[in-house]
mmCIF file of C-alpha atoms and ligand atoms in Angstrom:
data_model
loop_
_atom_site.group_PDB
_atom_site.id
_atom_site.type_symbol
_atom_site.label_atom_id
_atom_site.label_comp_id
_atom_site.label_asym_id
_atom_site.label_seq_id
_atom_site.Cartn_x
_atom_site.Cartn_y
_atom_site.Cartn_z
ATOM 1 C CA UNK A 238 36.370 -2.094 16.400
ATOM 2 C CA UNK A 239 38.241 -1.383 13.131
ATOM 3 C CA UNK A 240 36.119 -1.009 10.144
ATOM 4 C CA UNK A 241 36.198 -3.973 7.227
ATOM 5 C CA UNK A 242 38.276 -1.830 5.100
ATOM 6 C CA UNK A 243 41.028 -0.794 7.494
ATOM 7 C CA UNK A 244 41.164 -4.172 8.694
ATOM 8 C CA UNK A 245 41.666 -5.575 5.188
ATOM 9 C CA UNK A 246 44.137 -2.771 4.246
ATOM 10 C CA UNK A 247 46.172 -3.759 7.422
ATOM 11 C CA UNK A 248 46.315 -7.374 6.674
ATOM 12 C CA UNK A 249 47.295 -7.537 3.323
ATOM 13 C CA UNK A 250 44.789 -6.416 0.399
ATOM 14 C CA UNK A 251 46.811 -4.050 -1.804
ATOM 15 C CA UNK A 252 45.485 -0.763 -2.795
ATOM 16 C CA UNK A 253 45.407 -1.155 -5.941
ATOM 17 C CA UNK A 254 43.821 -4.699 -5.896
ATOM 18 C CA UNK A 255 40.958 -3.413 -4.333
ATOM 19 C CA UNK A 256 40.612 -0.138 -6.311
ATOM 20 C CA UNK A 257 40.762 -1.704 -9.446
ATOM 21 C CA UNK A 258 37.713 -3.981 -8.239
ATOM 22 C CA UNK A 259 35.844 -0.934 -6.981
ATOM 23 C CA UNK A 260 36.680 1.237 -10.155
ATOM 24 C CA UNK A 261 38.094 3.915 -8.238
ATOM 25 C CA UNK A 262 41.528 5.580 -8.950
ATOM 26 C CA UNK A 263 43.015 4.477 -5.369
ATOM 27 C CA UNK A 264 40.858 4.071 -2.489
ATOM 28 C CA UNK A 265 43.789 4.059 -0.242
ATOM 29 C CA UNK A 266 45.562 7.408 -1.489
ATOM 30 C CA UNK A 267 47.934 8.259 1.029
ATOM 31 C CA UNK A 268 48.126 4.855 2.300
ATOM 32 C CA UNK A 269 51.785 4.455 3.777
ATOM 33 C CA UNK A 270 52.024 0.936 4.399
ATOM 34 C CA UNK A 271 53.592 0.053 1.352
ATOM 35 C CA UNK A 272 57.313 1.294 2.052
ATOM 36 C CA UNK A 273 58.745 0.640 -1.301
ATOM 37 C CA UNK A 274 57.399 -0.344 -4.445
ATOM 38 C CA UNK A 275 60.026 -2.864 -5.892
ATOM 39 C CA UNK A 276 58.834 -5.163 -8.585
ATOM 40 C CA UNK A 277 58.980 -8.837 -8.092
ATOM 41 C CA UNK A 278 60.381 -10.390 -11.353
ATOM 42 C CA UNK A 279 59.018 -13.690 -11.872
ATOM 43 C CA UNK A 280 59.683 -16.589 -14.359
ATOM 44 C CA UNK A 281 56.645 -18.845 -14.720
ATOM 45 C CA UNK A 282 57.774 -22.408 -15.025
ATOM 46 C CA UNK A 283 54.991 -24.515 -16.630
ATOM 47 C CA UNK A 284 53.279 -22.866 -19.213
ATOM 48 C CA UNK A 285 49.501 -24.918 -19.013
ATOM 49 C CA UNK A 286 46.275 -24.010 -18.299
ATOM 50 C CA UNK A 287 46.910 -22.685 -14.727
ATOM 51 C CA UNK A 288 50.512 -20.865 -15.581
ATOM 52 C CA UNK A 289 48.429 -19.179 -18.278
ATOM 53 C CA UNK A 290 45.856 -18.064 -16.226
ATOM 54 C CA UNK A 291 47.983 -16.777 -13.671
ATOM 55 C CA UNK A 292 50.155 -14.930 -16.523
ATOM 56 C CA UNK A 293 46.933 -13.216 -17.829
ATOM 57 C CA UNK A 294 46.199 -11.997 -14.350
ATOM 58 C CA UNK A 295 49.574 -10.707 -13.752
ATOM 59 C CA UNK A 296 49.200 -8.118 -16.681
ATOM 60 C CA UNK A 297 47.422 -5.938 -14.367
ATOM 61 C CA UNK A 298 49.688 -6.302 -11.444
ATOM 62 C CA UNK A 299 51.682 -3.356 -10.084
ATOM 63 C CA UNK A 300 54.188 -5.054 -8.045
ATOM 64 C CA UNK A 301 54.821 -8.063 -10.061
ATOM 65 C CA UNK A 302 55.752 -8.815 -13.657
ATOM 66 C CA UNK A 303 56.581 -11.776 -15.637
ATOM 67 C CA UNK A 304 60.144 -11.584 -16.829
ATOM 68 C CA UNK A 305 61.179 -15.136 -17.875
ATOM 69 C CA UNK A 306 59.541 -18.379 -18.638
ATOM 70 C CA UNK A 307 60.486 -22.002 -18.138
ATOM 71 C CA UNK A 308 58.966 -24.650 -20.439
ATOM 72 C CA UNK A 309 59.831 -27.734 -22.478
ATOM 73 C CA UNK A 310 57.836 -26.715 -25.305
ATOM 74 C CA UNK A 311 59.754 -24.420 -27.639
ATOM 75 C CA UNK A 312 56.625 -23.053 -29.216
ATOM 76 C CA UNK A 313 54.796 -22.078 -26.128
ATOM 77 C CA UNK A 314 58.164 -20.071 -25.120
ATOM 78 C CA UNK A 315 57.914 -18.194 -28.562
ATOM 79 C CA UNK A 316 54.379 -17.148 -28.090
ATOM 80 C CA UNK A 317 54.663 -16.006 -24.564
ATOM 81 C CA UNK A 318 58.005 -14.041 -25.589
ATOM 82 C CA UNK A 319 55.673 -12.205 -27.913
ATOM 83 C CA UNK A 320 52.809 -11.837 -25.617
ATOM 84 C CA UNK A 321 54.709 -11.023 -22.532
ATOM 85 C CA UNK A 322 57.554 -9.176 -24.098
ATOM 86 C CA UNK A 323 60.432 -11.833 -22.845
ATOM 87 C CA UNK A 324 63.792 -11.815 -24.134
ATOM 88 C CA UNK A 325 65.718 -14.540 -25.564
ATOM 89 C CA UNK A 326 68.061 -14.623 -22.504
ATOM 90 C CA UNK A 327 65.079 -15.029 -19.796
ATOM 91 C CA UNK A 328 63.672 -18.163 -21.359
ATOM 92 C CA UNK A 329 64.585 -21.622 -19.624
ATOM 93 C CA UNK A 330 63.783 -25.304 -20.071
ATOM 94 C CA UNK A 331 63.453 -27.821 -17.410
ATOM 95 C CA UNK A 332 67.031 -29.037 -18.137
ATOM 96 C CA UNK A 333 69.001 -25.623 -18.032
ATOM 97 C CA UNK A 334 66.806 -23.422 -15.819
ATOM 98 C CA UNK A 335 69.499 -23.668 -12.864
ATOM 99 C CA UNK A 336 71.428 -20.958 -15.052
ATOM 100 C CA UNK A 337 68.603 -18.617 -13.759
ATOM 101 C CA UNK A 338 71.261 -18.279 -10.579
ATOM 102 C CA UNK A 339 73.189 -15.328 -13.135
ATOM 103 C CA UNK A 340 70.019 -13.601 -14.388
ATOM 104 C CA UNK A 341 69.417 -10.429 -12.267
ATOM 105 C CA UNK A 342 66.113 -10.213 -14.506
ATOM 106 C CA UNK A 343 64.547 -12.918 -12.397
ATOM 107 C CA UNK A 344 63.771 -12.877 -8.453
ATOM 108 C CA UNK A 345 61.237 -15.554 -8.053
ATOM 109 C CA UNK A 346 60.238 -18.752 -10.043
ATOM 110 C CA UNK A 347 56.657 -19.498 -9.851
ATOM 111 C CA UNK A 348 56.286 -23.497 -10.219
ATOM 112 C CA UNK A 349 53.023 -24.464 -11.931
ATOM 113 C CA UNK A 350 53.697 -28.013 -13.121
ATOM 114 C CA UNK A 351 52.252 -31.292 -12.346
ATOM 115 C CA UNK A 352 52.183 -31.867 -8.183
ATOM 116 C CA UNK A 353 54.838 -34.649 -8.109
ATOM 117 C CA UNK A 354 57.589 -32.261 -9.951
ATOM 118 C CA UNK A 355 56.997 -29.436 -7.268
ATOM 119 C CA UNK A 356 59.570 -30.724 -4.951
ATOM 120 C CA UNK A 357 62.830 -31.026 -7.277
ATOM 121 C CA UNK A 358 62.023 -27.726 -9.083
ATOM 122 C CA UNK A 359 61.428 -25.869 -5.695
ATOM 123 C CA UNK A 360 64.692 -27.001 -4.459
ATOM 124 C CA UNK A 361 66.588 -26.042 -7.762
ATOM 125 C CA UNK A 362 65.207 -22.832 -7.544
ATOM 126 C CA UNK A 363 66.138 -22.154 -4.045
ATOM 127 C CA UNK A 364 69.886 -23.346 -4.985
ATOM 128 C CA UNK A 365 69.743 -21.086 -7.862
ATOM 129 C CA UNK A 366 69.450 -18.480 -5.372
ATOM 130 C CA UNK A 367 65.514 -17.314 -6.460
ATOM 131 C CA UNK A 368 62.531 -17.087 -4.249
ATOM 132 C CA UNK A 369 60.033 -20.068 -4.914
ATOM 133 C CA UNK A 370 56.321 -19.638 -5.416
ATOM 134 C CA UNK A 371 54.853 -23.182 -5.418
ATOM 135 C CA UNK A 372 51.291 -24.543 -6.778
ATOM 136 C CA UNK A 373 49.302 -26.644 -4.354
ATOM 137 C CA UNK A 374 49.840 -29.335 -3.289
ATOM 138 C CA UNK A 375 53.339 -27.966 -2.421
ATOM 139 C CA UNK A 376 54.760 -31.504 -2.302
ATOM 140 C CA UNK A 377 52.898 -34.927 -2.669
ATOM 141 C CA UNK A 378 53.529 -35.572 1.158
ATOM 142 C CA UNK A 379 54.759 -34.046 4.099
ATOM 143 C CA UNK A 380 58.423 -35.343 4.030
ATOM 144 C CA UNK A 381 58.835 -33.667 0.359
ATOM 145 C CA UNK A 382 57.724 -30.341 1.833
ATOM 146 C CA UNK A 383 60.047 -30.476 4.723
ATOM 147 C CA UNK A 384 62.925 -30.748 2.175
ATOM 148 C CA UNK A 385 61.471 -28.138 0.290
ATOM 149 C CA UNK A 386 61.664 -25.993 3.327
ATOM 150 C CA UNK A 387 64.947 -26.743 4.416
ATOM 151 C CA UNK A 388 66.335 -26.038 0.851
ATOM 152 C CA UNK A 389 64.542 -22.687 0.838
ATOM 153 C CA UNK A 390 65.859 -22.266 4.573
ATOM 154 C CA UNK A 391 69.619 -22.947 3.572
ATOM 155 C CA UNK A 392 69.443 -20.779 0.472
ATOM 156 C CA UNK A 393 67.816 -17.619 2.148
ATOM 157 C CA UNK A 394 64.765 -17.555 -0.175
ATOM 158 C CA UNK A 395 61.117 -17.257 0.628
ATOM 159 C CA UNK A 396 58.948 -20.306 -0.231
ATOM 160 C CA UNK A 397 55.288 -19.519 -0.835
ATOM 161 C CA UNK A 398 52.515 -21.457 -1.780
ATOM 162 C CA UNK A 399 49.915 -20.362 -4.357
ATOM 163 C CA UNK A 400 46.888 -20.314 -1.919
ATOM 164 C CA UNK A 401 45.073 -17.432 -3.577
ATOM 165 C CA UNK A 402 42.042 -17.502 -0.953
ATOM 166 C CA UNK A 403 44.118 -16.193 1.618
ATOM 167 C CA UNK A 404 43.913 -12.807 -0.223
ATOM 168 C CA UNK A 405 40.521 -13.203 -1.404
ATOM 169 C CA UNK A 406 38.279 -10.068 0.388
ATOM 170 C CA UNK A 407 35.464 -11.862 1.332
ATOM 171 C CA UNK A 408 37.540 -14.996 2.721
ATOM 172 C CA UNK A 409 39.584 -12.422 4.752
ATOM 173 C CA UNK A 410 36.425 -10.873 5.962
ATOM 174 C CA UNK A 411 35.226 -14.160 7.350
ATOM 175 C CA UNK A 412 38.581 -14.717 8.801
ATOM 176 C CA UNK A 413 38.391 -11.533 10.373
ATOM 177 C CA UNK A 414 35.123 -11.870 11.808
ATOM 178 C CA UNK A 415 36.008 -15.337 13.377
ATOM 179 C CA UNK A 416 39.362 -13.583 14.742
ATOM 180 C CA UNK A 417 37.106 -11.146 16.489
ATOM 181 C CA UNK A 418 34.929 -13.238 18.004
ATOM 182 C CA UNK A 419 32.075 -12.197 16.062
ATOM 183 C CA UNK A 420 31.127 -15.782 15.591
ATOM 184 C CA UNK A 421 31.587 -16.810 19.173
ATOM 185 C CA UNK A 422 33.281 -20.222 20.054
ATOM 186 C CA UNK A 423 33.843 -21.786 16.667
ATOM 187 C CA UNK A 424 31.864 -25.500 16.756
ATOM 188 C CA UNK A 425 31.846 -26.795 13.225
ATOM 189 C CA UNK A 426 33.234 -26.273 9.933
ATOM 190 C CA UNK A 427 32.214 -28.193 6.741
ATOM 191 C CA UNK A 428 34.073 -28.223 3.487
ATOM 192 C CA UNK A 429 33.220 -29.453 0.559
ATOM 193 C CA UNK A 430 35.325 -29.553 -2.624
ATOM 194 C CA UNK A 431 35.197 -30.985 -5.787
ATOM 195 C CA UNK A 432 34.276 -31.131 -9.402
ATOM 196 C CA UNK A 433 33.700 -34.035 -12.137
ATOM 197 C CA UNK A 434 36.993 -34.739 -14.148
ATOM 198 C CA UNK A 435 37.180 -35.210 -17.672
ATOM 199 C CA UNK A 436 40.032 -36.686 -19.751
ATOM 200 C CA UNK A 437 40.975 -40.089 -18.239
ATOM 201 C CA UNK A 438 44.502 -39.558 -19.718
ATOM 202 C CA UNK A 439 45.447 -36.505 -17.956
ATOM 203 C CA UNK A 440 48.165 -36.050 -15.379
ATOM 204 C CA UNK A 441 45.553 -35.690 -12.410
ATOM 205 C CA UNK A 442 44.577 -39.158 -12.556
ATOM 206 C CA UNK A 443 48.057 -40.784 -12.838
ATOM 207 C CA UNK A 444 49.543 -41.103 -9.328
ATOM 208 C CA UNK A 445 53.063 -40.772 -10.583
ATOM 209 C CA UNK A 446 52.444 -37.261 -11.301
ATOM 210 C CA UNK A 447 49.718 -36.351 -9.238
ATOM 211 C CA UNK A 448 50.739 -37.905 -6.164
ATOM 212 C CA UNK A 449 47.102 -39.129 -5.492
ATOM 213 C CA UNK A 450 43.648 -37.990 -6.577
ATOM 214 C CA UNK A 451 40.923 -35.932 -5.706
ATOM 215 C CA UNK A 452 42.420 -35.128 -2.253
ATOM 216 C CA UNK A 453 45.695 -33.656 -3.760
ATOM 217 C CA UNK A 454 44.232 -31.554 -6.206
ATOM 218 C CA UNK A 455 40.733 -30.243 -4.685
ATOM 219 C CA UNK A 456 40.343 -31.627 -1.631
ATOM 220 C CA UNK A 457 43.359 -29.663 -0.277
ATOM 221 C CA UNK A 458 40.897 -26.690 -0.558
ATOM 222 C CA UNK A 459 38.891 -28.214 2.325
ATOM 223 C CA UNK A 460 41.852 -29.124 4.232
ATOM 224 C CA UNK A 461 43.519 -25.745 3.980
ATOM 225 C CA UNK A 462 39.956 -23.736 4.486
ATOM 226 C CA UNK A 463 39.410 -25.847 7.512
ATOM 227 C CA UNK A 464 42.517 -24.446 9.139
ATOM 228 C CA UNK A 465 41.953 -20.775 8.295
ATOM 229 C CA UNK A 466 38.211 -20.907 8.937
ATOM 230 C CA UNK A 467 38.449 -22.590 12.045
ATOM 231 C CA UNK A 468 41.614 -21.129 13.269
ATOM 232 C CA UNK A 469 43.329 -24.068 14.937
ATOM 233 C CA UNK A 470 45.445 -26.956 13.697
ATOM 234 C CA UNK A 471 43.627 -30.297 13.651
ATOM 235 C CA UNK A 472 44.656 -33.002 16.243
ATOM 236 C CA UNK A 473 42.976 -36.144 14.935
ATOM 237 C CA UNK A 474 41.759 -37.558 11.782
ATOM 238 C CA UNK A 475 39.348 -39.914 10.434
ATOM 239 C CA UNK A 476 38.330 -40.656 6.562
ATOM 240 C CA UNK A 477 36.325 -42.917 4.709
ATOM 241 C CA UNK A 478 36.995 -43.565 0.767
ATOM 242 C CA UNK A 479 34.364 -44.536 -2.081
ATOM 243 C CA UNK A 480 34.995 -45.248 -5.741
ATOM 244 C CA UNK A 481 32.448 -46.079 -8.343
ATOM 245 C CA UNK A 482 34.839 -46.002 -11.074
ATOM 246 C CA UNK A 483 37.786 -47.864 -10.503
ATOM 247 C CA UNK A 484 38.844 -48.075 -13.979
ATOM 248 C CA UNK A 485 39.167 -44.299 -14.420
ATOM 249 C CA UNK A 486 40.400 -43.964 -10.657
ATOM 250 C CA UNK A 487 43.170 -46.343 -10.460
ATOM 251 C CA UNK A 488 44.911 -47.452 -7.384
ATOM 252 C CA UNK A 489 46.289 -44.663 -5.579
ATOM 253 C CA UNK A 490 44.061 -42.102 -7.060
ATOM 254 C CA UNK A 491 41.174 -41.282 -5.014
ATOM 255 C CA UNK A 492 37.751 -40.553 -6.499
ATOM 256 C CA UNK A 493 36.023 -39.464 -3.414
ATOM 257 C CA UNK A 494 37.131 -39.230 0.378
ATOM 258 C CA UNK A 495 35.176 -38.042 3.178
ATOM 259 C CA UNK A 496 37.354 -36.812 6.132
ATOM 260 C CA UNK A 497 36.630 -35.427 9.494
ATOM 261 C CA UNK A 498 39.020 -33.412 11.492
ATOM 262 C CA UNK A 499 38.982 -32.740 15.198
ATOM 263 C CA UNK A 500 40.597 -29.445 16.609
ATOM 264 C CA UNK A 501 42.001 -28.894 20.208
ATOM 265 C CA UNK A 502 39.060 -26.465 21.403
ATOM 266 C CA UNK A 503 36.385 -29.281 20.739
ATOM 267 C CA UNK A 504 35.357 -27.899 17.093
ATOM 268 C CA UNK A 505 34.932 -30.499 14.439
ATOM 269 C CA UNK A 506 35.275 -30.519 10.817
ATOM 270 C CA UNK A 507 33.302 -32.542 8.343
ATOM 271 C CA UNK A 508 34.587 -32.686 4.624
ATOM 272 C CA UNK A 509 34.121 -33.783 1.116
ATOM 273 C CA UNK A 510 36.760 -34.165 -1.860
ATOM 274 C CA UNK A 511 35.648 -35.530 -5.064
ATOM 275 C CA UNK A 512 36.571 -35.968 -8.634
ATOM 276 C CA UNK A 513 33.211 -37.164 -9.396
ATOM 277 C CA UNK A 514 30.420 -34.435 -8.298
ATOM 278 C CA UNK A 515 29.507 -31.307 -10.081
ATOM 279 C CA UNK A 516 29.164 -27.975 -8.475
ATOM 280 C CA UNK A 517 30.648 -29.018 -5.385
ATOM 281 C CA UNK A 518 32.430 -25.952 -3.626
ATOM 282 C CA UNK A 519 30.895 -24.922 -0.490
ATOM 283 C CA UNK A 520 32.263 -23.846 2.997
ATOM 284 C CA UNK A 521 30.144 -23.665 6.253
ATOM 285 C CA UNK A 522 31.468 -22.436 9.558
ATOM 286 C CA UNK A 523 29.276 -22.367 12.753
ATOM 287 C CA UNK A 524 30.081 -20.650 15.938
ATOM 288 C CA UNK A 525 28.025 -19.954 19.115
ATOM 289 C CA UNK A 526 27.095 -16.532 18.005
ATOM 290 C CA UNK A 527 27.029 -16.904 14.164
ATOM 291 C CA UNK A 528 27.752 -18.603 10.840
ATOM 292 C CA UNK A 529 28.742 -18.132 7.786
ATOM 293 C CA UNK A 530 28.173 -19.834 4.457
ATOM 294 C CA UNK A 531 30.155 -19.477 1.502
ATOM 295 C CA UNK A 532 29.417 -20.907 -2.027
ATOM 296 C CA UNK A 533 31.337 -20.567 -4.475
ATOM 297 C CA UNK A 534 33.975 -20.523 -1.497
ATOM 298 C CA UNK A 535 37.305 -21.451 -3.136
ATOM 299 C CA UNK A 536 36.732 -20.980 -7.081
ATOM 300 C CA UNK A 537 38.071 -18.334 -9.180
ATOM 301 C CA UNK A 538 35.037 -16.304 -8.200
ATOM 302 C CA UNK A 539 33.212 -14.224 -7.596
ATOM 303 C CA UNK A 540 32.930 -15.837 -3.969
ATOM 304 C CA UNK A 541 29.641 -15.558 -2.469
ATOM 305 C CA UNK A 542 28.258 -15.950 0.975
ATOM 306 C CA UNK A 543 26.524 -14.856 3.450
ATOM 307 C CA UNK A 544 26.969 -14.892 7.331
ATOM 308 C CA UNK A 545 23.973 -14.364 10.102
ATOM 309 C CA UNK A 546 24.575 -10.410 9.498
ATOM 310 C CA UNK A 547 23.759 -10.976 6.006
ATOM 311 C CA UNK A 548 25.435 -11.056 2.804
ATOM 312 C CA UNK A 549 29.234 -10.831 2.073
ATOM 313 C CA UNK A 550 29.807 -7.994 0.152
ATOM 314 C CA UNK A 551 33.630 -7.370 -0.132
ATOM 315 C CA UNK A 552 34.664 -6.217 -3.858
ATOM 316 C CA UNK A 553 34.989 -9.069 -6.354
ATOM 317 C CA UNK A 554 38.867 -9.408 -7.429
ATOM 318 C CA UNK A 555 41.189 -11.361 -9.947
ATOM 319 C CA UNK A 556 42.623 -13.705 -7.457
ATOM 320 C CA UNK A 557 45.805 -14.214 -9.228
ATOM 321 C CA UNK A 558 46.526 -10.509 -9.491
ATOM 322 C CA UNK A 559 45.824 -9.522 -5.945
ATOM 323 C CA UNK A 560 48.078 -12.775 -4.977
ATOM 324 C CA UNK A 561 51.205 -11.722 -6.924
ATOM 325 C CA UNK A 562 51.076 -8.225 -5.926
ATOM 326 C CA UNK A 563 50.581 -9.361 -2.279
ATOM 327 C CA UNK A 564 53.463 -11.702 -2.499
ATOM 328 C CA UNK A 565 55.815 -9.040 -3.838
ATOM 329 C CA UNK A 566 54.884 -7.313 -0.750
ATOM 330 C CA UNK A 567 55.491 -10.240 1.572
ATOM 331 C CA UNK A 568 58.915 -10.490 -0.048
ATOM 332 C CA UNK A 569 60.030 -7.103 -0.210
ATOM 333 C CA UNK A 570 57.858 -5.264 2.736
ATOM 334 C CA UNK A 571 57.438 -7.921 5.069
ATOM 335 C CA UNK A 572 54.054 -8.041 4.943
ATOM 336 C CA UNK A 573 51.959 -10.977 5.962
ATOM 337 C CA UNK A 574 48.485 -12.046 5.027
ATOM 338 C CA UNK A 575 45.663 -12.785 7.394
ATOM 339 C CA UNK A 576 46.524 -16.354 7.096
ATOM 340 C CA UNK A 577 50.013 -17.531 6.337
ATOM 341 C CA UNK A 578 50.877 -19.472 3.295
ATOM 342 C CA UNK A 579 54.597 -20.196 3.553
ATOM 343 C CA UNK A 580 55.944 -23.425 2.988
ATOM 344 C CA UNK A 581 55.463 -24.503 6.852
ATOM 345 C CA UNK A 582 51.889 -23.829 6.163
ATOM 346 C CA UNK A 583 51.866 -26.018 2.841
ATOM 347 C CA UNK A 584 53.664 -28.687 4.844
ATOM 348 C CA UNK A 585 50.948 -28.816 7.677
ATOM 349 C CA UNK A 586 48.362 -29.174 4.833
ATOM 350 C CA UNK A 587 50.406 -32.305 3.362
ATOM 351 C CA UNK A 588 50.697 -33.728 7.031
ATOM 352 C CA UNK A 589 47.087 -33.507 7.459
ATOM 353 C CA UNK A 590 46.617 -35.112 4.020
ATOM 354 C CA UNK A 591 49.120 -37.897 4.735
ATOM 355 C CA UNK A 592 46.941 -38.544 7.842
ATOM 356 C CA UNK A 593 43.535 -38.845 5.709
ATOM 357 C CA UNK A 594 45.202 -41.450 3.528
ATOM 358 C CA UNK A 595 46.472 -43.296 6.554
ATOM 359 C CA UNK A 596 42.963 -43.357 7.985
ATOM 360 C CA UNK A 597 41.641 -44.464 4.525
ATOM 361 C CA UNK A 598 44.106 -47.121 4.338
ATOM 362 C CA UNK A 599 43.605 -48.319 8.002
ATOM 363 C CA UNK A 600 40.247 -47.537 8.874
ATOM 364 C CA UNK A 601 41.522 -46.013 12.011
ATOM 365 C CA UNK A 602 41.510 -42.377 13.600
ATOM 366 C CA UNK A 603 44.775 -40.950 13.163
ATOM 367 C CA UNK A 604 46.202 -38.588 15.663
ATOM 368 C CA UNK A 605 48.343 -35.481 14.650
ATOM 369 C CA UNK A 606 51.269 -34.728 17.207
HETATM 370 P P1 NAD B 795 48.433 -28.319 -16.812
HETATM 371 O O1 NAD B 795 48.318 -29.736 -17.369
HETATM 372 O O2 NAD B 795 47.197 -27.368 -17.729
HETATM 373 O O3 NAD B 795 49.672 -27.659 -17.213
HETATM 374 C C1 NAD B 795 50.992 -28.184 -16.572
HETATM 375 C C2 NAD B 795 52.097 -27.588 -17.362
HETATM 376 O O4 NAD B 795 53.098 -28.196 -16.738
HETATM 377 C C3 NAD B 795 51.997 -27.932 -18.828
HETATM 378 O O5 NAD B 795 52.356 -26.990 -19.478
HETATM 379 C C4 NAD B 795 52.891 -28.988 -19.083
HETATM 380 O O6 NAD B 795 53.719 -29.014 -20.270
HETATM 381 C C5 NAD B 795 54.134 -28.739 -17.940
HETATM 382 N N1 NAD B 795 54.847 -30.323 -17.618
HETATM 383 C C6 NAD B 795 56.039 -30.231 -17.253
HETATM 384 N N2 NAD B 795 56.712 -31.259 -16.862
HETATM 385 C C7 NAD B 795 55.582 -32.143 -17.185
HETATM 386 C C8 NAD B 795 55.218 -33.610 -17.132
HETATM 387 N N3 NAD B 795 56.311 -34.430 -16.850
HETATM 388 N N4 NAD B 795 54.054 -33.903 -17.458
HETATM 389 C C9 NAD B 795 53.027 -33.244 -17.586
HETATM 390 N N5 NAD B 795 53.198 -31.885 -17.843
HETATM 391 C C10 NAD B 795 54.328 -31.480 -17.540
HETATM 392 O O7 NAD B 795 47.945 -28.288 -15.225
HETATM 393 P P2 NAD B 795 47.514 -27.089 -14.305
HETATM 394 O O8 NAD B 795 46.031 -27.220 -14.303
HETATM 395 O O9 NAD B 795 48.000 -25.693 -14.865
HETATM 396 O O10 NAD B 795 48.266 -27.536 -13.181
HETATM 397 C C11 NAD B 795 49.486 -27.142 -12.629
HETATM 398 C C12 NAD B 795 49.788 -27.017 -11.277
HETATM 399 O O11 NAD B 795 48.848 -26.035 -10.752
HETATM 400 C C13 NAD B 795 49.288 -27.982 -10.510
HETATM 401 O O12 NAD B 795 50.132 -28.439 -9.241
HETATM 402 C C14 NAD B 795 47.984 -27.784 -9.853
HETATM 403 O O13 NAD B 795 47.495 -28.327 -8.678
HETATM 404 C C15 NAD B 795 47.916 -26.217 -9.976
HETATM 405 N N6 NAD B 795 46.620 -25.189 -10.023
HETATM 406 C C16 NAD B 795 46.231 -24.354 -9.199
HETATM 407 C C17 NAD B 795 45.074 -23.955 -9.245
HETATM 408 C C18 NAD B 795 44.838 -22.786 -8.398
HETATM 409 O O14 NAD B 795 43.727 -22.333 -8.487
HETATM 410 N N7 NAD B 795 45.642 -22.249 -7.373
HETATM 411 C C19 NAD B 795 44.355 -23.915 -10.222
HETATM 412 C C20 NAD B 795 44.751 -24.791 -11.064
HETATM 413 C C21 NAD B 795 45.900 -25.823 -11.147
#
């Protein structure tokens, strides 16, 4: 059996991402699995709270660099130019960013705007001949995602979704354990994802911009997690919604949804998505030979957990730093993460979420093709 480290190394955790976390100069010195060092030159679109977090994390990237910005707020552009040394010619707004087509300083656009804007922005990115990195949820339904995948295919550019957990070392270790049979046959997954949302006027509580409520924003972690933890695609969905505050959570904006997924092997998942409970960030996976419990499981970290063998002890990393270095290696070196995160994968999550909303609406079990 492979050692944990060599497995992680093969699967996509960059030497630098880990060595930084371990405080070593280079734990994988001599590693030849990274064939070239081409830097991914990224323009960030949407300079809000998560865009800012990504940008700060990218300061320590070795393969990815911020070279441009796209924003509707001139004062933010000026501040970012200063902080990230971005020349005027690499600054765009939402009206003129198609001109990025002729800018060799930008290889990819990272779309970090409200959910309902992702589709058009990714399609415009593709038509400008640039790779698209898109925040979750990739779109607000599967149909949008399919159009996005098609546009990126036609333009021959990559479409990657910002699923940072797919690179997180403890998560990668759990997926390795499951893949190598250390948990036996997987029987059950529980994913609980939620937080108490504040300001009632934010875009997350506006259906037009958010596409839904908690499920779109945070419940998606349980949806996506159920797929990489169980290692199968669900074939049926049931779901129930509860709403305690219909003023804050208007029509089409879900506060709390419980949903269940059934998998071809007979494994089942029981999940909860909410905007009205604190400290809800827990994954539990049960197999015939073992279990994994992670809490927190998808927050910014440190991710903590234990298995039937004891605590998870993989290195603590800055998720977004690792993600961007690894995405550069995906785009330039053909490297792939242990759990894929391209446009087709983002689409699969939205297909499940469409089915969850349908199950809530009809009260019926929804079969997935
Ligand atoms: P935010 O409100 O802090 O930032 C959104 C940005 O989009 C702002 O700069 C805003 O000015 C800009 N924007 C452009 N057009 C807009 C419009 N029409 N209405 C409102 N804002 C507009 O939000 P955020 O928390 O940064 O979330 C942005 C995206 O990132 C969302 O899709 C969210 O799901 C995702 N996100 C992902 C993670 C993660 O861990 N992967 C974490 C947080 C957010």
